[in-house]
PDB file of C-alpha atoms in Angstrom:
ATOM      1  CA  ILE A   1       0.000   0.000   0.000  1.00 62.00           C
ATOM      2  CA  ASN A   2       2.889   2.343   0.745  1.00 78.00           C
ATOM      3  CA  HIS A   3       4.389   1.811  -2.730  1.00 81.00           C
ATOM      4  CA  ARG A   4       1.011   2.607  -4.271  1.00 82.00           C
ATOM      5  CA  THR A   5       0.794   5.902  -2.365  1.00 85.00           C
ATOM      6  CA  LYS A   6       4.346   6.910  -3.308  1.00 90.00           C
ATOM      7  CA  SER A   7       3.821   6.211  -7.001  1.00 91.00           C
ATOM      8  CA  HIS A   8       0.577   8.219  -6.950  1.00 88.00           C
ATOM      9  CA  ASP A   9       2.302  11.123  -5.213  1.00 91.00           C
ATOM     10  CA  LYS A  10       5.042  11.166  -7.848  1.00 93.00           C
ATOM     11  CA  ALA A  11       2.433  11.090 -10.627  1.00 92.00           C
ATOM     12  CA  MET A  12       0.584  13.954  -8.927  1.00 92.00           C
ATOM     13  CA  TRP A  13       3.657  16.183  -8.560  1.00 95.00           C
ATOM     14  CA  TRP A  14       4.771  15.637 -12.165  1.00 94.00           C
ATOM     15  CA  ALA A  15       1.240  16.330 -13.428  1.00 93.00           C
ATOM     16  CA  LEU A  16       0.989  19.513 -11.356  1.00 94.00           C
ATOM     17  CA  ALA A  17       4.404  20.629 -12.640  1.00 96.00           C
ATOM     18  CA  GLY A  18       3.011  20.251 -16.159  1.00 94.00           C
ATOM     19  CA  VAL A  19      -0.024  22.365 -15.244  1.00 95.00           C
ATOM     20  CA  VAL A  20       2.211  25.121 -13.834  1.00 95.00           C
ATOM     21  CA  LEU A  21       4.398  25.084 -16.954  1.00 95.00           C
ATOM     22  CA  MET A  22       1.314  25.198 -19.164  1.00 93.00           C
ATOM     23  CA  MET A  23       0.047  28.235 -17.257  1.00 93.00           C
ATOM     24  CA  ILE A  24       3.418  29.965 -17.666  1.00 94.00           C
ATOM     25  CA  ASP A  25       3.370  29.227 -21.389  1.00 91.00           C
ATOM     26  CA  ALA A  26      -0.222  30.428 -21.778  1.00 88.00           C
ATOM     27  CA  GLU A  27       0.244  33.643 -19.823  1.00 89.00           C
ATOM     28  CA  TYR A  28       3.709  34.826 -20.833  1.00 90.00           C
ATOM     29  CA  TYR A  29       4.142  33.547 -24.387  1.00 86.00           C
ATOM     30  CA  PRO A  30       1.092  34.251 -26.575  1.00 83.00           C
ATOM     31  CA  GLU A  31       3.023  33.526 -29.808  1.00 83.00           C
ATOM     32  CA  LYS A  32       3.100  29.740 -29.885  1.00 80.00           C
ATOM     33  CA  HIS A  33       5.613  29.551 -32.744  1.00 81.00           C
ATOM     34  CA  ARG A  34       8.450  31.027 -30.623  1.00 86.00           C
ATOM     35  CA  MET A  35      11.180  28.621 -29.508  1.00 90.00           C
ATOM     36  CA  ILE A  36      10.677  29.335 -25.784  1.00 92.00           C
ATOM     37  CA  SER A  37       6.991  28.370 -26.067  1.00 89.00           C
ATOM     38  CA  ILE A  38       7.854  25.230 -28.022  1.00 89.00           C
ATOM     39  CA  GLY A  39      10.492  24.361 -25.416  1.00 93.00           C
ATOM     40  CA  ILE A  40       8.037  24.773 -22.549  1.00 93.00           C
ATOM     41  CA  ARG A  41       5.499  22.582 -24.329  1.00 92.00           C
ATOM     42  CA  CYS A  42       8.225  19.949 -24.841  1.00 94.00           C
ATOM     43  CA  VAL A  43       8.815  19.950 -21.084  1.00 95.00           C
ATOM     44  CA  VAL A  44       5.038  19.733 -20.505  1.00 94.00           C
ATOM     45  CA  THR A  45       4.983  16.661 -22.757  1.00 94.00           C
ATOM     46  CA  LEU A  46       7.891  15.174 -20.800  1.00 96.00           C
ATOM     47  CA  THR A  47       6.146  15.756 -17.458  1.00 96.00           C
ATOM     48  CA  THR A  48       2.996  14.174 -18.904  1.00 95.00           C
ATOM     49  CA  MET A  49       4.881  11.034 -19.948  1.00 96.00           C
ATOM     50  CA  ILE A  50       6.631  10.742 -16.562  1.00 96.00           C
ATOM     51  CA  SER A  51       3.330  11.245 -14.757  1.00 95.00           C
ATOM     52  CA  LEU A  52       1.735   8.637 -17.009  1.00 95.00           C
ATOM     53  CA  GLY A  53       4.409   6.110 -16.031  1.00 95.00           C
ATOM     54  CA  PHE A  54       3.844   6.649 -12.322  1.00 94.00           C
ATOM     55  CA  LEU A  55       0.075   6.556 -12.789  1.00 93.00           C
ATOM     56  CA  LEU A  56       0.350   3.230 -14.617  1.00 91.00           C
ATOM     57  CA  GLN A  57       2.399   1.893 -11.698  1.00 92.00           C
ATOM     58  CA  PHE A  58      -0.245   3.153  -9.256  1.00 90.00           C
ATOM     59  CA  GLN A  59      -3.048   1.518 -11.239  1.00 86.00           C
ATOM     60  CA  PHE A  60      -1.122  -1.760 -11.464  1.00 86.00           C
ATOM     61  CA  ASP A  61      -0.657  -1.739  -7.678  1.00 84.00           C
ATOM     62  CA  GLU A  62      -4.345  -0.895  -7.239  1.00 82.00           C
ATOM     63  CA  ARG A  63      -5.348  -3.863  -9.409  1.00 81.00           C
ATOM     64  CA  ARG A  64      -2.959  -6.190  -7.563  1.00 81.00           C
ATOM     65  CA  ILE A  65      -4.434  -5.183  -4.189  1.00 76.00           C
ATOM     66  CA  PHE A  66      -7.963  -5.641  -5.561  1.00 73.00           C
ATOM     67  CA  LYS A  67      -7.032  -9.126  -6.799  1.00 75.00           C
ATOM     68  CA  GLU A  68      -5.548 -10.134  -3.451  1.00 72.00           C
ATOM     69  CA  ASP A  69      -8.352  -8.620  -1.339  1.00 69.00           C
ATOM     70  CA  ASN A  70     -11.023 -10.460  -3.301  1.00 70.00           C
ATOM     71  CA  SER A  71      -9.035 -13.708  -3.594  1.00 70.00           C
ATOM     72  CA  LEU A  72      -9.309 -13.698  -7.360  1.00 69.00           C
ATOM     73  CA  GLN A  73      -7.356 -16.311  -9.272  1.00 73.00           C
ATOM     74  CA  SER A  74      -7.357 -14.678 -12.687  1.00 72.00           C
ATOM     75  CA  TRP A  75      -6.382 -11.215 -13.846  1.00 70.00           C
ATOM     76  CA  HIS A  76      -9.227 -11.357 -16.375  1.00 67.00           C
ATOM     77  CA  THR A  77     -11.744 -10.688 -13.625  1.00 68.00           C
ATOM     78  CA  VAL A  78      -9.800  -7.644 -12.467  1.00 69.00           C
ATOM     79  CA  LEU A  79      -9.311  -6.262 -15.967  1.00 72.00           C
ATOM     80  CA  LEU A  80     -12.964  -6.713 -16.916  1.00 71.00           C
ATOM     81  CA  SER A  81     -14.211  -4.746 -13.913  1.00 72.00           C
ATOM     82  CA  ARG A  82     -15.833  -1.318 -14.058  1.00 75.00           C
ATOM     83  CA  THR A  83     -12.719   0.317 -12.627  1.00 77.00           C
ATOM     84  CA  THR A  84     -10.849  -0.453 -15.841  1.00 81.00           C
ATOM     85  CA  LEU A  85     -13.140   1.944 -17.698  1.00 84.00           C
ATOM     86  CA  TYR A  86     -12.357   4.647 -15.132  1.00 85.00           C
ATOM     87  CA  PHE A  87      -8.662   3.879 -15.548  1.00 86.00           C
ATOM     88  CA  VAL A  88      -8.858   4.314 -19.344  1.00 88.00           C
ATOM     89  CA  ILE A  89     -10.739   7.621 -18.957  1.00 90.00           C
ATOM     90  CA  GLU A  90      -8.132   8.749 -16.427  1.00 89.00           C
ATOM     91  CA  ILE A  91      -5.293   7.984 -18.844  1.00 92.00           C
ATOM     92  CA  LEU A  92      -7.046   9.772 -21.713  1.00 92.00           C
ATOM     93  CA  ILE A  93      -7.596  12.870 -19.575  1.00 91.00           C
ATOM     94  CA  LEU A  94      -3.949  12.817 -18.502  1.00 91.00           C
ATOM     95  CA  LEU A  95      -2.784  12.609 -22.114  1.00 92.00           C
ATOM     96  CA  LEU A  96      -4.615  15.805 -23.100  1.00 91.00           C
ATOM     97  CA  HIS A  97      -2.019  18.558 -23.151  1.00 90.00           C
ATOM     98  CA  PRO A  98      -0.761  21.204 -25.601  1.00 88.00           C
ATOM     99  CA  ALA A  99       1.943  19.266 -27.404  1.00 86.00           C
ATOM    100  CA  PRO A 100       4.624  20.950 -29.534  1.00 86.00           C
ATOM    101  CA  PHE A 101       3.040  20.130 -32.908  1.00 81.00           C
ATOM    102  CA  GLU A 102       5.477  22.510 -34.644  1.00 81.00           C
ATOM    103  CA  LEU A 103       8.322  20.051 -34.122  1.00 82.00           C
ATOM    104  CA  LEU A 104       6.413  17.502 -36.195  1.00 79.00           C
ATOM    105  CA  GLY A 105       5.813  20.027 -38.967  1.00 78.00           C
ATOM    106  CA  ILE A 106       2.088  20.191 -38.263  1.00 77.00           C
ATOM    107  CA  GLN A 107       0.593  23.664 -38.329  1.00 76.00           C
ATOM    108  CA  VAL A 108      -2.479  23.861 -36.113  1.00 71.00           C
ATOM    109  CA  PRO A 109      -4.737  26.843 -35.480  1.00 68.00           C
ATOM    110  CA  HIS A 110      -4.766  28.584 -32.114  1.00 65.00           C
ATOM    111  CA  TYR A 111      -8.007  27.107 -30.736  1.00 64.00           C
ATOM    112  CA  PRO A 112      -6.741  23.540 -29.986  1.00 83.00           C
ATOM    113  CA  TYR A 113      -4.070  25.008 -27.718  1.00 83.00           C
ATOM    114  CA  VAL A 114      -6.666  26.756 -25.574  1.00 85.00           C
ATOM    115  CA  PHE A 115      -8.863  23.645 -25.406  1.00 87.00           C
ATOM    116  CA  LEU A 116      -5.950  21.377 -24.475  1.00 88.00           C
ATOM    117  CA  ALA A 117      -4.635  23.872 -21.925  1.00 88.00           C
ATOM    118  CA  VAL A 118      -8.032  24.042 -20.220  1.00 89.00           C
ATOM    119  CA  MET A 119      -8.302  20.247 -20.264  1.00 90.00           C
ATOM    120  CA  MET A 120      -5.051  20.047 -18.302  1.00 91.00           C
ATOM    121  CA  PHE A 121      -6.880  21.489 -15.301  1.00 91.00           C
ATOM    122  CA  PHE A 122      -8.679  18.161 -14.981  1.00 90.00           C
ATOM    123  CA  ARG A 123      -5.401  16.901 -13.525  1.00 89.00           C
ATOM    124  CA  LEU A 124      -6.378  18.662 -10.328  1.00 88.00           C
ATOM    125  CA  TRP A 125      -8.287  15.544  -9.240  1.00 87.00           C
ATOM    126  CA  LEU A 126      -4.904  13.979  -8.408  1.00 87.00           C
ATOM    127  CA  PRO A 127      -4.397  16.029  -5.200  1.00 87.00           C
ATOM    128  CA  VAL A 128      -7.907  15.067  -4.078  1.00 83.00           C
ATOM    129  CA  ARG A 129      -7.095  11.379  -4.499  1.00 83.00           C
ATOM    130  CA  SER A 130      -3.817  11.960  -2.697  1.00 84.00           C
ATOM    131  CA  LEU A 131      -5.720  13.408   0.271  1.00 80.00           C
ATOM    132  CA  VAL A 132      -7.800  10.238   0.415  1.00 77.00           C
ATOM    133  CA  LEU A 133      -4.730   8.001   0.102  1.00 79.00           C
ATOM    134  CA  HIS A 134      -2.955   9.835   2.930  1.00 76.00           C
ATOM    135  CA  SER A 135      -6.054   9.948   5.123  1.00 73.00           C
ATOM    136  CA  GLN A 136      -5.752   8.368   8.553  1.00 69.00           C
ATOM    137  CA  TYR A 137      -9.210   6.890   8.069  1.00 64.00           C
ATOM    138  CA  PHE A 138      -8.158   5.066   4.930  1.00 60.00           C
ATOM    139  CA  ASN A 139      -5.033   3.592   6.522  1.00 61.00           C
ATOM    140  CA  SER A 140      -6.210   2.897  10.084  1.00 62.00           C
ATOM    141  CA  SER A 141      -6.820  -0.646  11.248  1.00 62.00           C
ATOM    142  CA  ARG A 142     -10.081   0.437  12.910  1.00 63.00           C
ATOM    143  CA  VAL A 143     -11.550   1.457   9.565  1.00 62.00           C
ATOM    144  CA  GLN A 144     -10.213  -1.723   7.988  1.00 62.00           C
ATOM    145  CA  MET A 145     -11.963  -3.746  10.712  1.00 61.00           C
ATOM    146  CA  LEU A 146     -15.260  -1.846  10.296  1.00 62.00           C
ATOM    147  CA  GLY A 147     -15.031  -2.307   6.552  1.00 61.00           C
ATOM    148  CA  ALA A 148     -14.482  -6.049   6.977  1.00 61.00           C
ATOM    149  CA  LEU A 149     -17.477  -6.305   9.304  1.00 61.00           C
ATOM    150  CA  ASN A 150     -19.654  -4.490   6.767  1.00 62.00           C
ATOM    151  CA  ASN A 151     -18.309  -6.577   3.862  1.00 58.00           C
ATOM    152  CA  MET A 152     -16.761  -3.458   2.348  1.00 56.00           C
ATOM    153  CA  ASN A 153     -13.475  -3.575   0.458  1.00 56.00           C
ATOM    154  CA  THR A 154     -11.134  -1.038   2.090  1.00 53.00           C
ATOM    155  CA  GLY A 155      -7.955  -1.968   0.225  1.00 53.00           C
ATOM    156  CA  THR A 156      -8.725  -0.147  -3.004  1.00 54.00           C
ATOM    157  CA  LEU A 157     -10.211   3.213  -3.872  1.00 56.00           C
ATOM    158  CA  CYS A 158     -13.823   3.121  -4.957  1.00 57.00           C
ATOM    159  CA  ASN A 159     -16.900   5.318  -4.566  1.00 56.00           C
ATOM    160  CA  GLU A 160     -18.039   3.670  -1.345  1.00 55.00           C
ATOM    161  CA  ASN A 161     -14.587   4.029   0.220  1.00 57.00           C
ATOM    162  CA  VAL A 162     -14.328   7.716  -0.575  1.00 59.00           C
ATOM    163  CA  SER A 163     -17.815   8.427   0.789  1.00 60.00           C
ATOM    164  CA  PHE A 164     -17.024   6.296   3.872  1.00 57.00           C
ATOM    165  CA  ILE A 165     -13.808   8.251   4.497  1.00 56.00           C
ATOM    166  CA  ILE A 166     -15.491  11.613   4.011  1.00 56.00           C
ATOM    167  CA  ARG A 167     -18.249  10.708   6.485  1.00 58.00           C
TER     168      ARG A 167
END
């Protein structure tokens, strides 16, 4: 569980660094064809890829804990669950960022940059998940015991866990 929390924290910090760099690029460099703007967007792409790697590690750990908590024999059951859809949506949202299309020789109009820059603010759900992962209620043995008595899975993040922690 500790490895899962650390990999999520690393993904969160890299994603937030990308958001800060995107805001700097959007506010200070309105001409997107300048080299400094292209360089900043290259770094934003790099932070996105690093964050994606840590998020994949977090999701793998989450699936492994789910498999062990539910005594599942096959990974097929874990991969065919509803959480896999949420995982795919999460990855797609993380991949939305203003990439340096000029390096590929693709000329794009100005409006996709604004759309992709605004979509990067959806990364702000990562600190909320980090608060839940670092919560004393999520990690305490008392909550684990109450969850076991109520037949509630407390090892992985799901809607019922988050609402249970918030209450």
